[in-house]
Amino acid sequence: MKNYLFIFAIFIGYAYCQTDTDAKNLLTNLFTTQSYNKLVRPTRNQSEPTAIWIEFFLYGINGFDEIQQKLTTTAYLEIYWYDELLAWTPSSYGNLSDIFLPQEDIWRPDIALENGFKDLESLGSKFIHAEVEHDGLVLWKPFHVFNSRCKLDSTYFPFEKQSCDIDFVAWAFDESEVYLAVGTDGVNTEDATDSNGQWELVSSSIVSFSDEGVSQIRATLVIKRKPLFFIINIILPIVLLSILNIFTFQIPADIGERMGYTVTVWLSFAVFLTIISASLPQSSDTIPVLSIYIIIQLSIGTFSVLLSAWLSRIVGRADDIPVYLLLKKVALMKRRLQCACSNGKVDNIVKHCKIDQNGDEHFNAKNETDSTKREKSDESNIDWKEGVAALDFTCFWIFIIVLIISTLAMLMTSALQN
């Protein structure tokens, strides 16, 4: 019994043994006897189109050039089709079921990157081999660094997402000869590395379509910018400088250091914007929300310098403020506010206020006539120093509110986009 098993094992091993002679005979039969020609489309019925299946395997995102609007990715394609002229019977060649042939020796679809930056060039290299199965199935895996065009949308910088298309086309063939289809895996990102320090992949998709009778494949990559660097190095310093700028109005206008402080903060703004200019999107197609935010804060800074210069000029005047000036109305409003907040006990206000239990201000009935006269007298006796202080108080709170609203609006707009 053991002898029979031994003989059977030898027979099976011999039956499935593939020698170099089998491979040579197969290649001779395909390329010499059958005169295989790589210029002939690989179908016996030339009136039928050849189906090409494509899968996109992403290795990594190398970078995104915002000026040229160019996305650089490293990937390879799995392209497979049936070549009826490369089929054979395995039993005739020692059960040889597959062989590897240089890509230059067989017919290949002239697939090219349509939205690239360079001239059209064929995929793959001479050292790449294609695997050919006995039933004619050809598997070709060209590796490439793709430079594709991608329109930049910097509206929500640095929280934006970019949707970039990588289009492949069978350049010389129309749809009646070669049509491209999506393979089983579509876009495969399992091997993609998160090595890019600025961008990360959010999602991907792939579709096939026809454009003017030419079959195409479009792989779409949605990438998102990593915002931490820009938050720490751009947004946070701008907010802090804006706060310093607003506190200009907490320094009395009659102190000489106020103008020096105001100009120093404004120059800090200007120098900082010069430093970060290289980090901002350099595109004129869209205006980032962050740029609008910077313009608002810089406008407040410029207004603070101009206003401080004017207030420093008028604060030392000895006469009273004319009735027709808005500055006087602002000072009166501040007086009434101080009166309401201090229960009528304000040293600089002659008017007698009284707050009842419900918190409503009313005049004392006994002194109503005198209070009215004194109030009119107060309205005519507001000096420039008090008016300037009231304007500083008003500007401080207005700009604090503007800073909070503009900052929240910028962050919420970007959050909604994500």
Coordinates of C-alpha atoms in Angstrom, one line a residue, residues 150-401:
C150 CA -7.4 71.1 -8.0
K151 CA -9.2 74.4 -7.7
L152 CA -8.6 76.0 -4.3
D153 CA -11.5 77.2 -2.2
S154 CA -9.9 79.2 0.7
T155 CA -13.1 80.7 2.0
Y156 CA -13.0 78.9 5.4
F157 CA -9.2 78.9 5.8
P158 CA -7.7 77.4 7.9
F159 CA -10.7 75.1 8.5
E160 CA -11.5 74.4 4.9
K161 CA -11.9 71.2 2.9
Q162 CA -10.8 70.7 -0.6
S163 CA -12.4 68.3 -3.1
C164 CA -9.9 67.3 -5.7
D165 CA -10.5 65.2 -8.8
I166 CA -8.0 62.9 -10.5
D167 CA -9.3 62.1 -14.0
F168 CA -8.0 59.2 -16.1
V169 CA -8.9 58.8 -19.8
A170 CA -8.2 56.3 -22.5
W171 CA -6.8 59.0 -24.8
A172 CA -6.7 57.5 -28.3
F173 CA -9.8 55.3 -28.1
D174 CA -13.4 56.3 -28.1
E175 CA -16.1 54.5 -26.0
S176 CA -16.9 52.1 -28.9
E177 CA -13.4 50.6 -28.7
V178 CA -12.3 50.9 -25.0
Y179 CA -14.5 51.8 -22.1
L180 CA -13.3 52.3 -18.5
A181 CA -15.1 50.8 -15.5
V182 CA -14.7 51.0 -11.8
G183 CA -13.1 47.9 -10.3
T184 CA -14.2 46.0 -7.1
D185 CA -12.2 48.1 -4.6
G186 CA -12.8 51.5 -6.3
V187 CA -10.6 53.8 -4.2
N188 CA -8.5 51.9 -1.6
T189 CA -6.9 53.9 1.2
E190 CA -5.9 51.1 3.5
D191 CA -2.2 51.6 2.7
A192 CA -2.4 55.4 2.8
T193 CA -0.1 57.0 5.4
D194 CA -0.9 60.1 7.3
S195 CA 2.5 61.5 6.7
N196 CA 1.4 65.0 5.5
G197 CA 1.7 67.5 8.3
Q198 CA -0.9 69.9 6.8
W199 CA -3.6 67.8 5.1
E200 CA -5.6 64.7 6.0
L201 CA -7.8 62.6 3.9
V202 CA -11.5 62.8 4.9
S203 CA -13.3 60.7 2.2
S204 CA -12.8 59.3 -1.3
S205 CA -14.9 58.1 -4.2
I206 CA -14.6 57.0 -7.8
V207 CA -17.0 57.0 -10.8
S208 CA -16.9 56.2 -14.5
F209 CA -18.5 58.5 -17.0
S210 CA -18.4 59.4 -20.7
D211 CA -17.4 62.8 -22.0
E212 CA -18.0 63.4 -25.7
G213 CA -17.8 59.7 -26.5
V214 CA -14.6 59.2 -24.5
S215 CA -14.7 56.9 -21.5
Q216 CA -13.2 58.4 -18.3
I217 CA -12.6 57.5 -14.6
R218 CA -12.7 60.1 -11.9
A219 CA -11.3 59.5 -8.4
T220 CA -12.3 62.2 -6.0
L221 CA -10.3 62.9 -2.8
V222 CA -11.7 65.1 -0.1
I223 CA -8.9 66.5 2.1
K224 CA -9.1 68.7 5.2
R225 CA -6.5 71.1 6.4
K226 CA -5.1 70.5 9.9
P227 CA -5.8 73.9 11.6
L228 CA -3.8 73.6 14.8
F229 CA -0.7 75.4 13.5
F230 CA -2.7 78.3 12.1
I231 CA -4.8 78.6 15.3
I232 CA -1.7 78.9 17.5
N233 CA 0.4 81.0 15.2
I234 CA -2.2 83.3 13.4
I235 CA -5.6 83.4 15.0
L236 CA -4.6 83.5 18.7
P237 CA -2.0 86.3 18.2
I238 CA -4.5 88.4 16.2
V239 CA -7.1 88.1 19.0
L240 CA -4.5 89.0 21.7
L241 CA -3.3 92.0 19.7
S242 CA -6.9 93.1 19.2
I243 CA -7.5 93.0 22.9
L244 CA -4.3 95.1 23.5
N245 CA -5.5 97.5 20.9
I246 CA -9.0 97.9 22.5
F247 CA -7.4 98.6 25.9
T248 CA -6.0 101.8 24.4
F249 CA -9.3 103.4 25.5
Q250 CA -8.5 102.5 29.2
I251 CA -5.5 104.9 29.2
P252 CA -6.5 108.6 29.9
A253 CA -6.1 110.8 26.9
D254 CA -4.2 113.4 28.7
I255 CA -1.3 111.0 29.4
G256 CA 1.4 111.2 26.8
E257 CA 2.2 107.5 26.8
R258 CA -1.2 106.7 25.3
M259 CA -0.2 107.7 21.8
G260 CA 3.0 105.7 22.1
Y261 CA 1.1 102.7 23.3
T262 CA -1.5 103.0 20.5
V263 CA 1.1 103.3 17.7
T264 CA 3.2 100.4 19.1
V265 CA 0.2 98.1 19.1
W266 CA -0.6 99.1 15.5
L267 CA 3.0 98.6 14.4
S268 CA 2.9 95.2 16.0
F269 CA -0.1 94.4 13.9
A270 CA 1.6 95.5 10.8
V271 CA 4.8 93.5 11.5
F272 CA 2.9 90.4 12.5
L273 CA 0.9 90.5 9.2
T274 CA 4.1 90.8 7.3
I275 CA 5.4 87.7 9.0
I276 CA 2.3 85.6 8.5
S277 CA 1.7 86.7 4.9
A278 CA 3.4 83.6 3.6
S279 CA 1.1 81.4 5.6
L280 CA -2.1 82.9 4.2
P281 CA -3.7 81.5 1.0
Q282 CA -2.2 83.4 -2.0
S283 CA -5.2 83.2 -4.3
S284 CA -7.5 85.9 -5.6
D285 CA -10.3 83.6 -6.6
T286 CA -11.9 83.5 -3.1
I287 CA -11.6 85.8 0.0
P288 CA -11.0 83.8 3.2
V289 CA -13.2 84.6 6.2
L290 CA -10.0 85.0 8.2
S291 CA -8.8 87.8 5.9
I292 CA -12.0 89.7 6.5
Y293 CA -11.6 89.2 10.2
I294 CA -8.0 90.5 10.0
I295 CA -9.2 93.6 8.0
I296 CA -11.8 94.3 10.7
Q297 CA -9.3 94.2 13.5
L298 CA -6.7 96.2 11.6
S299 CA -9.5 98.8 10.8
I300 CA -10.2 99.1 14.5
G301 CA -6.5 99.5 15.2
T302 CA -6.2 102.3 12.6
F303 CA -9.3 104.0 14.0
S304 CA -7.9 103.8 17.5
V305 CA -4.7 105.6 16.4
L306 CA -6.6 108.4 14.6
L307 CA -9.1 108.8 17.5
S308 CA -6.4 108.8 20.1
A309 CA -4.5 111.5 18.2
W310 CA -7.6 113.7 18.0
L311 CA -8.6 113.1 21.7
S312 CA -5.0 114.0 22.8
R313 CA -5.4 117.3 21.0
I314 CA -8.8 118.3 22.5
V315 CA -8.5 116.9 26.0
G316 CA -6.6 119.9 27.4
R317 CA -9.1 122.6 26.2
A318 CA -10.4 124.7 29.1
D319 CA -13.8 125.8 27.7
D320 CA -17.0 123.7 27.9
I321 CA -18.1 121.5 25.1
P322 CA -20.6 123.2 22.8
V323 CA -24.2 121.9 22.9
Y324 CA -24.3 120.8 19.3
L325 CA -21.4 118.4 19.5
L326 CA -22.2 114.6 19.8
L327 CA -19.4 114.4 22.4
K328 CA -21.5 116.2 24.9
K329 CA -24.5 113.9 24.4
V330 CA -22.2 110.9 25.0
A331 CA -20.9 112.5 28.2
L332 CA -24.5 113.1 29.4
M333 CA -25.5 109.5 28.7
K334 CA -22.5 108.3 30.7
R335 CA -23.5 110.6 33.6
R336 CA -27.0 109.1 33.7
L337 CA -25.6 105.6 33.5
Q338 CA -23.3 106.2 36.4
C339 CA -26.2 107.7 38.4
A340 CA -28.4 104.7 37.7
C341 CA -25.6 102.3 38.7
S342 CA -24.6 104.1 41.9
N343 CA -28.0 104.8 43.4
G344 CA -27.6 108.5 42.8
K345 CA -24.4 108.9 44.8
V346 CA -22.0 110.3 42.2
D347 CA -19.6 113.1 43.2
N348 CA -19.4 114.8 39.8
I349 CA -23.2 114.9 39.2
V350 CA -25.2 117.5 40.9
K351 CA -28.5 116.1 39.9
H352 CA -30.2 114.2 42.8
C353 CA -31.3 110.7 41.8
K354 CA -33.3 108.4 44.0
I355 CA -33.9 104.7 43.5
D356 CA -37.0 103.2 44.9
Q357 CA -37.5 99.6 46.0
N358 CA -38.4 98.5 42.5
G359 CA -35.2 100.0 41.1
D360 CA -37.0 102.8 39.1
E361 CA -35.3 106.2 39.0
H362 CA -37.4 109.2 39.9
F363 CA -36.9 112.7 41.1
N364 CA -37.6 113.7 44.7
A365 CA -40.9 115.6 44.6
K366 CA -39.7 118.1 47.2
N367 CA -36.6 119.1 45.2
E368 CA -38.1 118.6 41.7
T369 CA -37.8 122.3 40.8
D370 CA -34.2 122.6 42.1
S371 CA -33.2 119.4 40.4
T372 CA -34.5 120.4 37.1
K373 CA -32.6 123.7 37.3
R374 CA -29.4 121.9 38.4
E375 CA -29.8 119.3 35.6
K376 CA -29.9 122.1 33.0
S377 CA -26.9 123.7 34.6
D378 CA -25.1 120.3 34.5
E379 CA -25.8 120.0 30.8
S380 CA -24.1 123.3 30.1
N381 CA -21.1 122.5 32.3
I382 CA -19.4 119.5 30.7
D383 CA -15.7 120.0 30.1
W384 CA -13.6 118.4 27.4
K385 CA -11.9 116.0 29.8
E386 CA -15.2 114.5 30.9
G387 CA -16.4 114.3 27.3
V388 CA -13.2 112.5 26.2
A389 CA -13.4 110.1 29.1
A390 CA -17.0 109.3 28.1
L391 CA -16.0 108.7 24.5
D392 CA -13.2 106.4 25.6
F393 CA -15.7 104.4 27.8
T394 CA -18.1 104.1 24.9
C395 CA -15.5 103.0 22.3
F396 CA -14.0 100.5 24.7
W397 CA -17.3 98.6 25.1
I398 CA -18.3 98.9 21.5
F399 CA -15.0 97.5 20.2
I400 CA -15.1 94.7 22.9
I401 CA -18.5 93.7 21.5

